[in-house]
Coordinates of C-alpha atoms in Angstrom, one line a residue:
M4 CA -7.1 -18.0 -31.9
V5 CA -6.4 -16.5 -28.5
R6 CA -8.6 -18.0 -25.8
I7 CA -9.2 -17.3 -22.2
T8 CA -7.0 -19.7 -20.1
E9 CA -6.8 -20.3 -16.4
D10 CA -3.2 -19.0 -16.3
L11 CA -4.3 -15.8 -17.9
V12 CA -7.1 -15.3 -15.4
R13 CA -4.8 -16.1 -12.4
R14 CA -2.2 -13.6 -13.7
R15 CA -4.9 -10.9 -14.0
A16 CA -6.2 -11.8 -10.5
E17 CA -3.1 -10.6 -8.6
H18 CA -5.1 -8.3 -6.4
N19 CA -7.0 -11.4 -5.2
N20 CA -3.8 -13.4 -4.5
C21 CA -4.3 -15.2 -7.8
E22 CA -7.5 -16.9 -6.4
I23 CA -10.2 -17.1 -9.1
F24 CA -13.1 -18.9 -7.3
S25 CA -13.8 -15.8 -5.1
L26 CA -12.9 -13.2 -7.7
E27 CA -15.3 -10.3 -8.0
E28 CA -13.5 -8.1 -10.5
I29 CA -11.2 -8.9 -13.4
S30 CA -9.8 -6.9 -16.4
L31 CA -9.1 -8.8 -19.6
H32 CA -8.8 -5.9 -22.0
Q33 CA -6.3 -5.7 -24.9
Q34 CA -5.6 -9.5 -24.7
E35 CA -6.6 -10.2 -28.4
I36 CA -9.2 -12.7 -27.1
E37 CA -11.3 -14.2 -29.9
K38 CA -13.7 -16.3 -27.9
L39 CA -15.5 -15.7 -24.6
E40 CA -15.6 -18.8 -22.4
Y41 CA -14.9 -20.5 -19.1
L42 CA -15.5 -17.4 -16.9
D43 CA -19.0 -18.6 -15.9
K44 CA -17.4 -21.8 -14.5
W45 CA -14.3 -20.4 -12.9
C46 CA -15.5 -17.0 -11.5
R47 CA -19.1 -17.4 -10.4
D48 CA -18.8 -14.4 -8.0
L49 CA -17.8 -11.8 -10.7
K50 CA -19.4 -8.4 -10.3
I51 CA -17.3 -6.4 -12.7
L52 CA -15.9 -7.7 -16.0
Y53 CA -13.7 -5.7 -18.4
L54 CA -13.3 -7.2 -21.9
Q55 CA -12.8 -4.1 -24.1
N56 CA -10.5 -3.9 -27.1
N57 CA -10.5 -7.6 -28.0
L58 CA -11.8 -9.6 -31.0
I59 CA -14.8 -11.3 -29.4
P60 CA -17.5 -11.9 -32.1
K61 CA -20.3 -13.2 -29.8
L62 CA -21.8 -12.7 -26.3
E63 CA -21.7 -16.2 -24.8
N64 CA -20.8 -18.1 -21.6
V65 CA -21.7 -15.3 -19.2
G66 CA -25.3 -16.1 -18.6
K67 CA -24.5 -17.9 -15.3
L68 CA -22.8 -14.9 -13.8
K69 CA -25.8 -14.0 -11.6
K70 CA -23.9 -11.4 -9.5
L71 CA -22.5 -9.6 -12.5
E72 CA -23.3 -5.8 -12.3
Y73 CA -21.0 -4.2 -14.9
L74 CA -20.0 -5.7 -18.3
N75 CA -17.7 -3.6 -20.5
I76 CA -17.2 -5.3 -23.9
A77 CA -16.5 -2.2 -26.0
L78 CA -14.3 -2.3 -29.1
N79 CA -15.1 -5.9 -30.1
N80 CA -16.7 -7.6 -33.1
I81 CA -20.2 -8.2 -31.6
E82 CA -23.1 -8.0 -34.0
R83 CA -26.0 -9.1 -31.8
I84 CA -27.1 -8.7 -28.2
E85 CA -27.9 -12.1 -26.7
N86 CA -27.3 -14.6 -23.8
L87 CA -27.5 -12.0 -21.0
E88 CA -30.8 -13.0 -19.5
G89 CA -29.1 -14.9 -16.7
C90 CA -27.2 -11.9 -15.5
E91 CA -29.9 -11.0 -12.9
E92 CA -27.9 -8.1 -11.2
L93 CA -26.7 -6.5 -14.5
R94 CA -26.9 -2.7 -14.0
K95 CA -24.5 -1.3 -16.6
L96 CA -23.7 -2.6 -20.1
D97 CA -21.1 -1.0 -22.4
L98 CA -21.2 -2.1 -26.1
T99 CA -19.4 1.0 -27.5
A100 CA -17.8 0.7 -31.0
N101 CA -19.0 -2.8 -31.9
F102 CA -20.9 -3.9 -35.1
I103 CA -24.5 -4.3 -33.7
G104 CA -26.9 -3.9 -36.6
E105 CA -29.8 -6.0 -35.3
L106 CA -31.3 -3.3 -33.1
S107 CA -34.3 -5.5 -32.4
S108 CA -31.9 -7.8 -30.4
I109 CA -32.1 -5.4 -27.5
E110 CA -35.5 -6.9 -26.7
S111 CA -33.6 -9.7 -24.9
L112 CA -32.5 -7.1 -22.3
R113 CA -36.1 -6.8 -21.0
Y114 CA -35.4 -9.6 -18.6
N115 CA -32.5 -7.6 -17.0
I116 CA -34.8 -5.6 -14.8
H117 CA -31.9 -3.9 -12.9
L118 CA -30.3 -2.5 -16.1
K119 CA -30.0 1.3 -15.7
E120 CA -27.2 2.3 -18.2
L121 CA -26.7 1.2 -21.8
F122 CA -24.0 2.3 -24.2
L123 CA -24.3 1.7 -28.0
V124 CA -22.3 4.6 -29.4
G125 CA -20.3 3.7 -32.5
N126 CA -22.5 0.8 -33.6
P127 CA -24.3 0.8 -37.0
C128 CA -27.7 0.6 -35.4
T129 CA -27.2 4.1 -34.0
E130 CA -27.5 5.5 -37.5
F131 CA -31.0 4.1 -37.9
E132 CA -33.9 6.6 -38.0
G133 CA -35.8 6.4 -34.7
Y134 CA -32.9 4.5 -32.9
R135 CA -33.2 6.3 -29.6
Q136 CA -37.0 6.3 -29.5
F137 CA -37.1 2.5 -30.2
V138 CA -34.6 1.7 -27.4
V139 CA -36.3 4.0 -24.9
A140 CA -39.7 2.5 -25.6
T141 CA -38.4 -1.1 -25.6
L142 CA -36.4 -1.0 -22.3
H143 CA -38.6 0.6 -19.7
Q144 CA -36.1 0.0 -16.9
L145 CA -33.4 2.2 -18.5
K146 CA -32.4 5.5 -16.9
C147 CA -29.5 6.5 -19.2
L148 CA -28.8 5.8 -22.9
D149 CA -25.4 6.7 -24.4
S150 CA -24.5 8.9 -21.4
K151 CA -27.8 10.9 -21.8
E152 CA -30.5 10.6 -19.1
I153 CA -33.9 9.5 -20.3
E154 CA -36.6 12.0 -19.4
R155 CA -40.1 11.0 -18.5
S156 CA -41.6 13.0 -21.3
E157 CA -39.2 11.4 -23.8
R158 CA -40.4 7.9 -22.7
I159 CA -44.1 8.9 -23.0
Q160 CA -43.5 10.2 -26.6
A161 CA -41.5 7.1 -27.6
L162 CA -44.3 4.8 -26.3
Q163 CA -46.9 6.7 -28.3
N164 CA -45.0 6.4 -31.6
Y165 CA -43.6 2.9 -30.9
P166 CA -45.6 0.9 -33.6
E167 CA -44.4 3.2 -36.4
V168 CA -40.8 3.4 -35.1
K169 CA -40.7 -0.3 -34.8
Q170 CA -41.7 -0.8 -38.4
K171 CA -39.0 1.6 -39.6
I172 CA -36.4 -0.2 -37.6
R173 CA -37.3 -3.6 -39.1
E174 CA -37.0 -2.2 -42.6
Q175 CA -33.6 -0.7 -41.9
E176 CA -32.4 -3.9 -40.3
Q177 CA -33.3 -5.9 -43.4
A178 CA -31.3 -3.5 -45.6
Y179 CA -28.4 -3.6 -43.2
L180 CA -28.4 -7.5 -43.1
L181 CA -28.3 -7.6 -46.9
K182 CA -25.4 -5.2 -46.9
R183 CA -23.6 -7.4 -44.3
A184 CA -24.1 -10.5 -46.4
R185 CA -22.4 -8.8 -49.4
E186 CA -19.5 -7.6 -47.1
K187 CA -19.0 -11.2 -45.8
E188 CA -18.8 -12.5 -49.4
E189 CA -16.3 -9.8 -50.3
A190 CA -14.2 -10.5 -47.3
Q191 CA -14.1 -14.3 -48.1
R192 CA -13.1 -13.6 -51.7
R193 CA -10.4 -11.2 -50.6
M194 CA -9.1 -13.7 -48.1
Q195 CA -9.1 -16.5 -50.7
E196 CA -7.1 -14.3 -53.1
R197 CA -4.6 -13.5 -50.4
K198 CA -4.2 -17.3 -49.6
D199 CA -3.7 -18.1 -53.3
K200 CA -1.1 -15.3 -53.7
K201 CA 0.8 -16.5 -50.7
Q202 CA 0.7 -20.1 -52.1
K203 CA 2.2 -19.0 -55.4
Q204 CA 4.9 -17.1 -53.5
M205 CA 5.8 -20.2 -51.6
E206 CA 5.9 -22.4 -54.7
S207 CA 8.2 -19.8 -56.5
K208 CA 10.4 -19.8 -53.5
L209 CA 10.7 -23.5 -53.5
G210 CA 11.5 -23.4 -57.2
C211 CA 14.3 -21.0 -56.6
D212 CA 15.7 -23.2 -53.9
S213 CA 15.9 -26.3 -56.0
P214 CA 19.0 -28.6 -55.6
D215 CA 20.6 -27.4 -58.9
S216 CA 20.4 -23.8 -57.8
L217 CA 21.7 -24.7 -54.3
G218 CA 24.7 -26.4 -55.9
N219 CA 25.5 -23.4 -58.1
K220 CA 25.2 -21.0 -55.1
G221 CA 28.2 -22.4 -53.1
K222 CA 30.8 -19.8 -54.0
H223 CA 28.8 -16.6 -53.6
Q224 CA 26.6 -17.7 -50.7
A225 CA 27.0 -14.6 -48.6
E226 CA 26.5 -12.1 -51.4
E227 CA 23.4 -13.9 -52.7
D228 CA 22.0 -14.1 -49.1
R229 CA 22.4 -10.4 -48.7
E230 CA 20.8 -9.7 -52.1
Q231 CA 17.9 -12.0 -51.2
E232 CA 17.4 -10.4 -47.8
T233 CA 17.3 -6.9 -49.5
W234 CA 14.8 -8.2 -52.1
R235 CA 12.6 -9.6 -49.4
T236 CA 12.7 -6.4 -47.4
V237 CA 11.7 -4.4 -50.5
E238 CA 8.9 -6.9 -51.2
D239 CA 7.6 -6.7 -47.7
D240 CA 7.6 -2.9 -47.8
E241 CA 5.7 -3.0 -51.0
E242 CA 3.2 -5.5 -49.6
D243 CA 2.7 -3.4 -46.5
R244 CA 2.1 -0.3 -48.6
R245 CA -0.5 -2.1 -50.7
F246 CA -2.2 -3.6 -47.7
W247 CA -2.6 -0.4 -45.8
E248 CA -3.5 1.8 -48.8
E249 CA -6.2 -0.6 -50.1
P250 CA -9.6 0.8 -49.2
T251 CA -11.7 -1.7 -47.2
P252 CA -15.0 -1.3 -45.3
Y253 CA -14.9 -1.3 -41.5
T254 CA -16.3 -4.7 -40.7
P255 CA -15.6 -7.5 -38.2
E256 CA -13.8 -9.4 -41.1
S257 CA -11.5 -6.5 -42.0
R258 CA -10.7 -5.9 -38.3
L259 CA -9.8 -9.5 -37.8
E260 CA -7.8 -9.6 -41.1
T261 CA -5.8 -6.6 -40.0
H262 CA -5.1 -8.3 -36.7
R263 CA -4.0 -11.5 -38.4
Y264 CA -1.8 -9.6 -40.9
I265 CA 0.0 -7.7 -38.0
E266 CA 0.4 -11.0 -36.1
E267 CA 1.9 -12.7 -39.2
K268 CA 4.4 -9.9 -39.7
R269 CA 5.4 -10.0 -36.1
R270 CA 6.0 -13.8 -36.2
A271 CA 8.1 -13.4 -39.3
K272 CA 10.3 -10.8 -37.7
D273 CA 10.7 -13.0 -34.6
N274 CA 11.7 -16.0 -36.8
I275 CA 14.3 -13.9 -38.6
R276 CA 15.7 -12.7 -35.2
E277 CA 15.8 -16.3 -33.9
S278 CA 17.5 -17.6 -37.1
K279 CA 20.1 -14.8 -36.8
K280 CA 20.8 -15.8 -33.2
R281 CA 21.2 -19.4 -34.1
E282 CA 23.4 -18.7 -37.1
K283 CA 26.2 -16.8 -35.4
P284 CA 29.0 -15.8 -37.8
L285 CA 32.5 -17.1 -37.3
W286 CA 35.0 -14.7 -35.7
T287 CA 37.3 -13.1 -38.2
L288 CA 40.7 -13.0 -36.5
V289 CA 42.9 -12.7 -39.6
T290 CA 41.8 -11.0 -42.8
A291 CA 42.5 -12.3 -46.3
E292 CA 45.4 -9.8 -46.5
G293 CA 47.0 -11.2 -43.4
K294 CA 46.0 -8.3 -41.1
V295 CA 45.3 -9.4 -37.5
L296 CA 42.2 -7.8 -36.0
N297 CA 41.6 -6.9 -32.4
V298 CA 38.9 -9.2 -30.9
N299 CA 37.5 -9.2 -27.4
V300 CA 34.6 -11.6 -27.4
P301 CA 34.4 -12.3 -23.7
K302 CA 34.8 -8.6 -23.0
L303 CA 37.5 -8.9 -20.4
H304 CA 39.5 -6.0 -19.0
F305 CA 43.2 -6.1 -20.0
S306 CA 46.2 -3.8 -20.1
L307 CA 49.2 -4.0 -22.5
K308 CA 52.4 -2.3 -21.4
D309 CA 55.6 -1.8 -23.4
D310 CA 58.6 -1.9 -20.9
E311 CA 61.3 -0.4 -23.1
E312 CA 63.8 -0.3 -20.2
N313 CA 63.7 -4.1 -19.7
N314 CA 63.0 -4.7 -23.4
K315 CA 59.7 -6.6 -22.8
I316 CA 55.9 -6.4 -23.3
I317 CA 53.6 -7.2 -20.3
L318 CA 50.0 -8.3 -20.9
D319 CA 47.8 -8.1 -17.8
L320 CA 44.5 -9.9 -18.4
A321 CA 41.7 -10.1 -15.8
V322 CA 39.9 -13.4 -16.1
Y323 CA 36.9 -14.8 -14.2
R324 CA 37.3 -15.6 -10.5
H325 CA 37.9 -19.3 -9.7
L326 CA 38.5 -20.0 -13.4
D327 CA 40.2 -23.4 -14.0
T328 CA 43.5 -23.0 -15.9
S329 CA 42.5 -25.8 -18.2
L330 CA 40.0 -23.3 -19.7
L331 CA 42.8 -20.9 -20.7
D332 CA 44.8 -21.3 -23.9
V333 CA 47.5 -18.7 -24.6
D334 CA 49.2 -18.5 -27.9
V335 CA 52.1 -16.0 -28.1
Q336 CA 53.2 -15.0 -31.6
P337 CA 55.7 -12.3 -32.8
T338 CA 52.9 -9.9 -33.9
Y339 CA 50.0 -10.8 -31.7
I340 CA 48.8 -12.7 -28.6
R341 CA 45.8 -14.9 -28.7
V342 CA 44.1 -16.0 -25.4
L343 CA 41.1 -18.4 -25.5
V344 CA 39.0 -18.1 -22.4
K345 CA 36.4 -20.9 -22.3
G346 CA 36.5 -21.1 -26.0
K347 CA 36.0 -17.3 -26.6
A348 CA 38.8 -15.5 -28.4
K349 CA 40.6 -12.5 -27.0
E350 CA 43.3 -11.4 -29.4
I351 CA 45.7 -8.5 -28.7
I352 CA 47.9 -6.9 -31.3
L353 CA 51.4 -5.9 -30.1
A354 CA 52.5 -2.4 -30.7
K355 CA 56.1 -3.4 -31.8
Q356 CA 56.4 -6.3 -34.1
N357 CA 60.2 -6.5 -34.0
V358 CA 60.3 -7.0 -30.3
S359 CA 60.2 -10.6 -28.9
T360 CA 57.2 -11.1 -26.7
S361 CA 57.2 -12.3 -23.1
I362 CA 54.4 -12.2 -20.6
K363 CA 55.6 -11.2 -17.2
D364 CA 59.1 -12.8 -17.4
S365 CA 61.1 -13.0 -14.2
D366 CA 64.2 -10.9 -13.7
C367 CA 66.5 -13.9 -13.9
N368 CA 65.3 -14.7 -17.4
T369 CA 65.7 -11.1 -18.5
R370 CA 69.3 -11.0 -17.3
Q371 CA 70.1 -14.3 -19.1
K372 CA 68.6 -12.9 -22.4
N373 CA 70.6 -9.7 -22.1
A374 CA 73.8 -11.7 -21.4
R375 CA 73.2 -13.7 -24.6
R376 CA 72.7 -10.6 -26.6
S377 CA 76.0 -9.0 -25.3
G378 CA 78.0 -12.0 -26.2
H379 CA 80.0 -12.6 -22.9
V380 CA 79.2 -14.8 -20.0
E381 CA 77.9 -13.1 -16.8
K382 CA 79.8 -14.3 -13.7
L383 CA 78.6 -14.6 -10.2
E384 CA 80.3 -12.2 -7.8
V385 CA 80.1 -12.4 -4.0
D386 CA 80.9 -9.5 -1.7
P387 CA 82.6 -10.9 1.4
G388 CA 81.4 -7.9 3.4
K389 CA 77.7 -8.7 2.7
Y390 CA 78.1 -12.5 2.6
S391 CA 80.3 -13.5 5.7
F392 CA 80.3 -17.0 7.3
P393 CA 80.8 -17.6 11.0
D394 CA 83.9 -19.4 12.4
V395 CA 82.8 -22.8 13.4
T396 CA 85.9 -23.4 15.6
K397 CA 84.9 -20.6 17.9
I398 CA 81.3 -21.4 18.5
V399 CA 82.1 -22.8 22.0
Q400 CA 84.5 -20.6 23.9
E401 CA 86.7 -22.0 26.7
K402 CA 86.4 -20.6 30.2
E403 CA 89.4 -18.8 31.5
R404 CA 91.0 -20.8 34.3
I405 CA 91.8 -19.0 37.6
G406 CA 95.0 -20.1 39.4
Q407 CA 97.0 -23.3 38.9
G408 CA 96.9 -26.7 40.5
P409 CA 94.2 -29.3 40.6
I410 CA 92.0 -27.5 43.2
R411 CA 91.8 -23.8 43.5
L412 CA 88.9 -22.1 45.3
Q413 CA 87.8 -18.8 43.8
P414 CA 87.8 -15.7 46.1
K415 CA 84.5 -14.5 47.5
K416 CA 82.6 -11.7 45.7
N417 CA 82.8 -9.5 48.8
A418 CA 86.5 -9.5 48.6
E419 CA 86.4 -8.6 44.9
T420 CA 83.9 -5.8 45.8
K421 CA 86.3 -4.5 48.4
K422 CA 89.2 -4.5 45.9
S423 CA 87.2 -2.9 43.2
C424 CA 85.6 -0.3 45.5
V425 CA 88.3 1.8 47.2
D426 CA 86.0 4.1 49.2
F427 CA 84.1 1.1 50.7
E428 CA 83.8 1.1 54.5
N429 CA 82.5 -1.9 56.4
N430 CA 80.4 -0.8 59.3
D431 CA 79.4 -3.7 61.7
D432 CA 76.4 -1.8 63.0
V433 CA 74.7 -1.7 59.5
P434 CA 73.0 -5.0 58.7
P435 CA 73.7 -6.6 55.3
L436 CA 71.5 -5.8 52.3
I437 CA 70.9 -9.5 51.6

């Protein structure tokens, strides 16, 4: 049973910063609520309350909402108007498409002196003879009934015929209540039959899953599971067809039963999805015939290049940033490469099976392999022009000695300049440059 919770009310009070004590308007429509409660304690200042399209069977716990002006509780399972006397400011009441058959219960609305609009369209009571005259004569404060304004002449005529109309309404109410009693008994019988059938199905299922049958089912587990799932799908489809094609009266019980059936089917589908998520199948890397399959579970980008010139295959795999190398496991085989990244398999099939595999080998290793294939030893050759070494004996050059003897003074630079420059003329009148 879905109930009104504080969390639900706060989520629906986003326009009021999730504060419920000062809330004046709230919409709780289409929430599958089955009981009306707590609002008269949490939201005392409510003025507008939307509760349409739920499964509420009774009007209750709203009598303390003294400021409530508009109550919309259409498309629910209400059969009687009651417990609204405390809503002193109630001006508009919408009870469209409910199951109100006790039309005399509207007499409780006489205390709501500010009530101006009332909607009862789609209720069984609207089919009673004299329905509108009875409501107009009973509720003097009404201005509009079922979106139609009440004229003064219509009210006077309804008051004149009120005793006769009231008697007819009472008789029709009694007939309707007897019919409702039979419908409730039929609904209980149908519900009990459905429970018994479900119990038998559970017992038969437990019998099929006995220990002996489970032991014999070891070899062909996958095939039998698929057959059982197909059988269950066909059975569910047949059950759905019978449920929706079976003629049932439109009653609060049938509406609630339909809701429970849909909810049960939805939960069963959710359980199947969850079980499939938990039971993940193992990765098939190699088939029974020995064929290796391409697998990319982590969905990483990679490139596989065949370098025929250097006789090698290069695998470039883009792993996660800052990934520890201990989480990588590389297995190189003649026909495939398997890389485990954090336990998830990534398997790449090589294009050429007769070529030995290497992942980004260095040039040195490539030359050594080619040398082994050719059968002769590769020698190291050095070009003296490219690889020349300096003469260590001539690192420090001796200075050229000038003259002989123990002491010999070098000539002045001016004299050398005079000797080197032939056209030089020394003029005593010109001062020296330095």
